[in-house]
């Protein structure tokens, strides 16, 4: 199986791009995540990065372009890596265990990204072109939920793809927020409980 995307800031260190561009991307991610996209100015990014605003606009046409280039690798990981691993499981229990553990690893490694995406999605400011294909496209999230329903007859066939998505996302995201944002302790027993909850909701008639 492919690896979960590792910490993006660490990956940037090995990326083939100018050092100034790397610094701007790392700084923008931290400021967008902590302060919000619209509350962060390019002047603030430049000051924190030890660069000029001219450097930012040398590599990015606008602040929206900077946000899009920040989020693109995460969107690509979800659609190209994670979605591609959702087939071939022998039973529903194995699939659910994989989804819970894989996505929690992903969130832990990239929490700044997840918080930024959540903030912008909740305020309606996330550019639709960044995620529309991931959700509704030919290999998007809703299609993947339908495939799960078709592969495992024990899944309630009356559930809609959106309902299946909520069953997966709700407990995983709640646990991630508790442990990553609020620093609540977690355990393997918690993960096992989440898996049982998801299976119970998927198979409830």
mmCIF file of C-alpha atoms in Angstrom:
data_model
loop_
_atom_site.group_PDB
_atom_site.id
_atom_site.type_symbol
_atom_site.label_atom_id
_atom_site.label_comp_id
_atom_site.label_asym_id
_atom_site.label_seq_id
_atom_site.Cartn_x
_atom_site.Cartn_y
_atom_site.Cartn_z
ATOM 1 C CA UNK A 1 0.000 0.000 0.000
ATOM 2 C CA UNK A 2 1.120 3.563 -0.670
ATOM 3 C CA UNK A 3 2.389 5.637 2.184
ATOM 4 C CA UNK A 4 0.274 8.274 3.873
ATOM 5 C CA UNK A 5 1.415 11.747 2.861
ATOM 6 C CA UNK A 6 4.060 12.734 5.385
ATOM 7 C CA UNK A 7 4.372 16.155 6.952
ATOM 8 C CA UNK A 8 4.169 18.670 4.127
ATOM 9 C CA UNK A 9 6.647 21.110 5.641
ATOM 10 C CA UNK A 10 9.210 18.313 5.875
ATOM 11 C CA UNK A 11 8.526 17.238 2.297
ATOM 12 C CA UNK A 12 9.119 20.782 1.098
ATOM 13 C CA UNK A 13 12.705 20.556 2.342
ATOM 14 C CA UNK A 14 13.393 17.941 -0.339
ATOM 15 C CA UNK A 15 11.298 19.540 -3.062
ATOM 16 C CA UNK A 16 13.006 20.929 -6.141
ATOM 17 C CA UNK A 17 11.986 24.581 -5.911
ATOM 18 C CA UNK A 18 13.653 27.857 -4.912
ATOM 19 C CA UNK A 19 14.339 28.289 -1.202
ATOM 20 C CA UNK A 20 12.284 31.483 -1.118
ATOM 21 C CA UNK A 21 9.237 29.729 -2.503
ATOM 22 C CA UNK A 22 9.568 26.933 0.075
ATOM 23 C CA UNK A 23 9.771 29.470 2.885
ATOM 24 C CA UNK A 24 6.689 31.313 1.662
ATOM 25 C CA UNK A 25 4.669 28.071 1.402
ATOM 26 C CA UNK A 26 5.659 26.896 4.887
ATOM 27 C CA UNK A 27 4.944 30.293 6.429
ATOM 28 C CA UNK A 28 1.623 30.715 4.627
ATOM 29 C CA UNK A 29 0.453 27.306 5.809
ATOM 30 C CA UNK A 30 1.178 28.166 9.447
ATOM 31 C CA UNK A 31 -0.462 31.604 9.269
ATOM 32 C CA UNK A 32 -3.488 30.493 7.230
ATOM 33 C CA UNK A 33 -4.041 27.597 9.640
ATOM 34 C CA UNK A 34 -3.724 29.632 12.834
ATOM 35 C CA UNK A 35 -5.270 32.956 11.747
ATOM 36 C CA UNK A 36 -7.496 32.008 8.824
ATOM 37 C CA UNK A 37 -6.956 32.679 5.138
ATOM 38 C CA UNK A 38 -8.765 36.007 4.907
ATOM 39 C CA UNK A 39 -7.310 37.338 8.156
ATOM 40 C CA UNK A 40 -3.777 36.755 6.892
ATOM 41 C CA UNK A 41 -2.178 39.305 4.583
ATOM 42 C CA UNK A 42 0.664 38.816 2.137
ATOM 43 C CA UNK A 43 2.543 41.445 4.143
ATOM 44 C CA UNK A 44 2.313 39.238 7.235
ATOM 45 C CA UNK A 45 3.490 36.212 5.285
ATOM 46 C CA UNK A 46 6.413 38.152 3.847
ATOM 47 C CA UNK A 47 7.448 39.503 7.236
ATOM 48 C CA UNK A 48 7.290 36.094 8.953
ATOM 49 C CA UNK A 49 9.113 34.448 6.032
ATOM 50 C CA UNK A 50 11.842 37.073 6.015
ATOM 51 C CA UNK A 51 11.026 37.945 2.413
ATOM 52 C CA UNK A 52 9.437 40.767 0.454
ATOM 53 C CA UNK A 53 5.907 40.830 -0.895
ATOM 54 C CA UNK A 54 7.559 40.963 -4.304
ATOM 55 C CA UNK A 55 8.999 37.515 -3.626
ATOM 56 C CA UNK A 56 5.518 36.167 -2.977
ATOM 57 C CA UNK A 57 4.165 37.587 -6.210
ATOM 58 C CA UNK A 58 7.187 36.293 -8.074
ATOM 59 C CA UNK A 59 5.998 32.734 -7.420
ATOM 60 C CA UNK A 60 2.232 33.168 -6.915
ATOM 61 C CA UNK A 61 -0.136 35.322 -8.942
ATOM 62 C CA UNK A 62 -2.342 36.069 -5.926
ATOM 63 C CA UNK A 63 -3.077 34.993 -2.373
ATOM 64 C CA UNK A 64 -5.782 32.701 -3.768
ATOM 65 C CA UNK A 65 -3.164 31.132 -6.053
ATOM 66 C CA UNK A 66 -0.917 30.591 -3.019
ATOM 67 C CA UNK A 67 -3.763 28.841 -1.173
ATOM 68 C CA UNK A 68 -4.528 26.671 -4.199
ATOM 69 C CA UNK A 69 -0.898 25.576 -4.540
ATOM 70 C CA UNK A 70 -0.772 24.808 -0.812
ATOM 71 C CA UNK A 71 -3.855 22.600 -0.891
ATOM 72 C CA UNK A 72 -3.201 20.839 -4.193
ATOM 73 C CA UNK A 73 -0.872 18.100 -2.796
ATOM 74 C CA UNK A 74 -3.392 17.213 -0.088
ATOM 75 C CA UNK A 75 -6.269 17.004 -2.566
ATOM 76 C CA UNK A 76 -4.060 14.892 -4.858
ATOM 77 C CA UNK A 77 -3.138 12.548 -1.982
ATOM 78 C CA UNK A 78 -6.769 11.953 -1.103
ATOM 79 C CA UNK A 79 -7.925 11.330 -4.659
ATOM 80 C CA UNK A 80 -4.869 9.618 -6.095
ATOM 81 C CA UNK A 81 -3.563 7.697 -3.089
ATOM 82 C CA UNK A 82 -6.284 7.118 -0.516
ATOM 83 C CA UNK A 83 -9.175 6.467 -2.912
ATOM 84 C CA UNK A 84 -7.032 3.999 -4.815
ATOM 85 C CA UNK A 85 -6.609 1.856 -1.710
ATOM 86 C CA UNK A 86 -10.289 1.370 -0.881
ATOM 87 C CA UNK A 87 -10.765 -1.768 -2.976
ATOM 88 C CA UNK A 88 -9.652 -5.354 -2.461
ATOM 89 C CA UNK A 89 -10.489 -5.765 1.218
ATOM 90 C CA UNK A 90 -11.782 -9.204 2.195
ATOM 91 C CA UNK A 91 -14.434 -7.881 4.544
ATOM 92 C CA UNK A 92 -16.019 -4.708 5.850
ATOM 93 C CA UNK A 93 -14.132 -4.867 9.146
ATOM 94 C CA UNK A 94 -10.758 -4.747 7.381
ATOM 95 C CA UNK A 95 -11.858 -1.813 5.233
ATOM 96 C CA UNK A 96 -13.114 0.198 8.198
ATOM 97 C CA UNK A 97 -9.945 -0.530 10.181
ATOM 98 C CA UNK A 98 -7.845 0.707 7.262
ATOM 99 C CA UNK A 99 -9.881 3.892 6.779
ATOM 100 C CA UNK A 100 -9.793 4.816 10.474
ATOM 101 C CA UNK A 101 -6.079 4.213 10.950
ATOM 102 C CA UNK A 102 -4.984 5.632 7.582
ATOM 103 C CA UNK A 103 -6.954 8.854 7.861
ATOM 104 C CA UNK A 104 -5.961 9.473 11.472
ATOM 105 C CA UNK A 105 -2.306 9.066 10.461
ATOM 106 C CA UNK A 106 -2.891 11.480 7.613
ATOM 107 C CA UNK A 107 -4.557 14.067 9.857
ATOM 108 C CA UNK A 108 -1.846 13.792 12.503
ATOM 109 C CA UNK A 109 0.882 14.320 9.889
ATOM 110 C CA UNK A 110 -0.918 17.202 8.186
ATOM 111 C CA UNK A 111 -3.106 18.804 10.834
ATOM 112 C CA UNK A 112 -2.320 22.359 9.710
ATOM 113 C CA UNK A 113 -3.716 21.439 6.296
ATOM 114 C CA UNK A 114 -6.810 19.787 7.739
ATOM 115 C CA UNK A 115 -7.555 22.740 10.006
ATOM 116 C CA UNK A 116 -7.093 25.165 7.095
ATOM 117 C CA UNK A 117 -9.386 23.172 4.799
ATOM 118 C CA UNK A 118 -12.016 22.867 7.539
ATOM 119 C CA UNK A 119 -11.894 26.590 8.297
ATOM 120 C CA UNK A 120 -12.248 27.619 4.679
ATOM 121 C CA UNK A 121 -14.940 25.021 3.939
ATOM 122 C CA UNK A 122 -17.039 26.102 6.936
ATOM 123 C CA UNK A 123 -16.851 29.773 5.924
ATOM 124 C CA UNK A 124 -17.634 28.972 2.292
ATOM 125 C CA UNK A 125 -14.344 30.438 1.129
ATOM 126 C CA UNK A 126 -12.698 27.289 -0.215
ATOM 127 C CA UNK A 127 -12.481 27.606 -4.026
ATOM 128 C CA UNK A 128 -14.875 24.976 -5.454
ATOM 129 C CA UNK A 129 -12.411 23.992 -8.177
ATOM 130 C CA UNK A 130 -10.089 22.644 -5.482
ATOM 131 C CA UNK A 131 -12.481 19.999 -4.234
ATOM 132 C CA UNK A 132 -15.410 19.587 -6.633
ATOM 133 C CA UNK A 133 -13.726 16.854 -8.666
ATOM 134 C CA UNK A 134 -12.636 15.067 -5.525
ATOM 135 C CA UNK A 135 -16.209 14.883 -4.246
ATOM 136 C CA UNK A 136 -18.405 14.503 -7.315
ATOM 137 C CA UNK A 137 -15.968 13.594 -10.100
ATOM 138 C CA UNK A 138 -15.832 10.235 -11.922
ATOM 139 C CA UNK A 139 -13.496 8.829 -9.279
ATOM 140 C CA UNK A 140 -14.659 11.112 -6.488
ATOM 141 C CA UNK A 141 -15.638 10.482 -2.916
ATOM 142 C CA UNK A 142 -19.320 9.817 -3.591
ATOM 143 C CA UNK A 143 -18.473 7.184 -6.210
ATOM 144 C CA UNK A 144 -16.142 5.513 -3.699
ATOM 145 C CA UNK A 145 -18.950 5.356 -1.138
ATOM 146 C CA UNK A 146 -21.220 3.724 -3.713
ATOM 147 C CA UNK A 147 -18.545 1.131 -4.498
ATOM 148 C CA UNK A 148 -18.265 0.269 -0.791
ATOM 149 C CA UNK A 149 -22.023 -0.226 -0.635
ATOM 150 C CA UNK A 150 -21.920 -2.475 -3.705
ATOM 151 C CA UNK A 151 -18.937 -4.512 -2.456
ATOM 152 C CA UNK A 152 -20.358 -5.332 0.967
ATOM 153 C CA UNK A 153 -24.024 -6.445 0.964
ATOM 154 C CA UNK A 154 -24.218 -6.072 4.741
ATOM 155 C CA UNK A 155 -24.050 -2.312 4.289
ATOM 156 C CA UNK A 156 -27.563 -0.860 4.414
ATOM 157 C CA UNK A 157 -28.517 -0.473 0.760
ATOM 158 C CA UNK A 158 -30.903 2.367 1.585
ATOM 159 C CA UNK A 159 -28.072 4.639 2.682
ATOM 160 C CA UNK A 160 -27.109 7.389 0.257
ATOM 161 C CA UNK A 161 -23.441 8.017 -0.617
ATOM 162 C CA UNK A 162 -23.520 11.220 1.431
ATOM 163 C CA UNK A 163 -24.872 9.357 4.441
ATOM 164 C CA UNK A 164 -22.122 6.733 4.136
ATOM 165 C CA UNK A 165 -19.541 9.505 3.906
ATOM 166 C CA UNK A 166 -20.870 11.130 7.089
ATOM 167 C CA UNK A 167 -20.774 7.797 8.909
ATOM 168 C CA UNK A 168 -17.054 7.509 8.147
ATOM 169 C CA UNK A 169 -16.058 11.146 8.530
ATOM 170 C CA UNK A 170 -17.991 12.041 11.699
ATOM 171 C CA UNK A 171 -16.255 9.864 14.310
ATOM 172 C CA UNK A 172 -12.820 10.043 12.637
ATOM 173 C CA UNK A 173 -12.813 13.838 12.447
ATOM 174 C CA UNK A 174 -14.238 14.224 15.954
ATOM 175 C CA UNK A 175 -11.503 11.986 17.389
ATOM 176 C CA UNK A 176 -8.836 13.838 15.410
ATOM 177 C CA UNK A 177 -10.023 17.196 16.737
ATOM 178 C CA UNK A 178 -10.067 15.897 20.299
ATOM 179 C CA UNK A 179 -6.535 14.500 20.112
ATOM 180 C CA UNK A 180 -4.859 16.975 17.739
ATOM 181 C CA UNK A 181 -6.524 20.291 18.571
ATOM 182 C CA UNK A 182 -7.554 19.812 22.197
ATOM 183 C CA UNK A 183 -4.733 17.369 23.041
ATOM 184 C CA UNK A 184 -7.066 14.851 24.682
ATOM 185 C CA UNK A 185 -5.426 11.460 25.308
ATOM 186 C CA UNK A 186 -6.211 8.684 22.847
ATOM 187 C CA UNK A 187 -5.775 4.922 22.856
ATOM 188 C CA UNK A 188 -6.107 1.810 20.737
ATOM 189 C CA UNK A 189 -9.326 1.088 22.627
ATOM 190 C CA UNK A 190 -10.695 4.378 21.276
ATOM 191 C CA UNK A 191 -9.822 3.374 17.721
ATOM 192 C CA UNK A 192 -11.464 -0.018 18.148
ATOM 193 C CA UNK A 193 -14.603 1.711 19.448
ATOM 194 C CA UNK A 194 -14.675 4.084 16.472
ATOM 195 C CA UNK A 195 -14.428 1.128 14.107
ATOM 196 C CA UNK A 196 -17.319 -0.651 15.830
ATOM 197 C CA UNK A 197 -19.411 2.524 15.722
ATOM 198 C CA UNK A 198 -18.851 2.946 11.989
ATOM 199 C CA UNK A 199 -19.691 -0.683 11.237
ATOM 200 C CA UNK A 200 -22.814 -0.518 13.391
ATOM 201 C CA UNK A 201 -24.048 2.587 11.574
ATOM 202 C CA UNK A 202 -23.246 1.182 8.126
ATOM 203 C CA UNK A 203 -25.114 -2.058 8.774
ATOM 204 C CA UNK A 204 -28.044 -0.656 10.767
ATOM 205 C CA UNK A 205 -31.339 -1.409 9.048
#
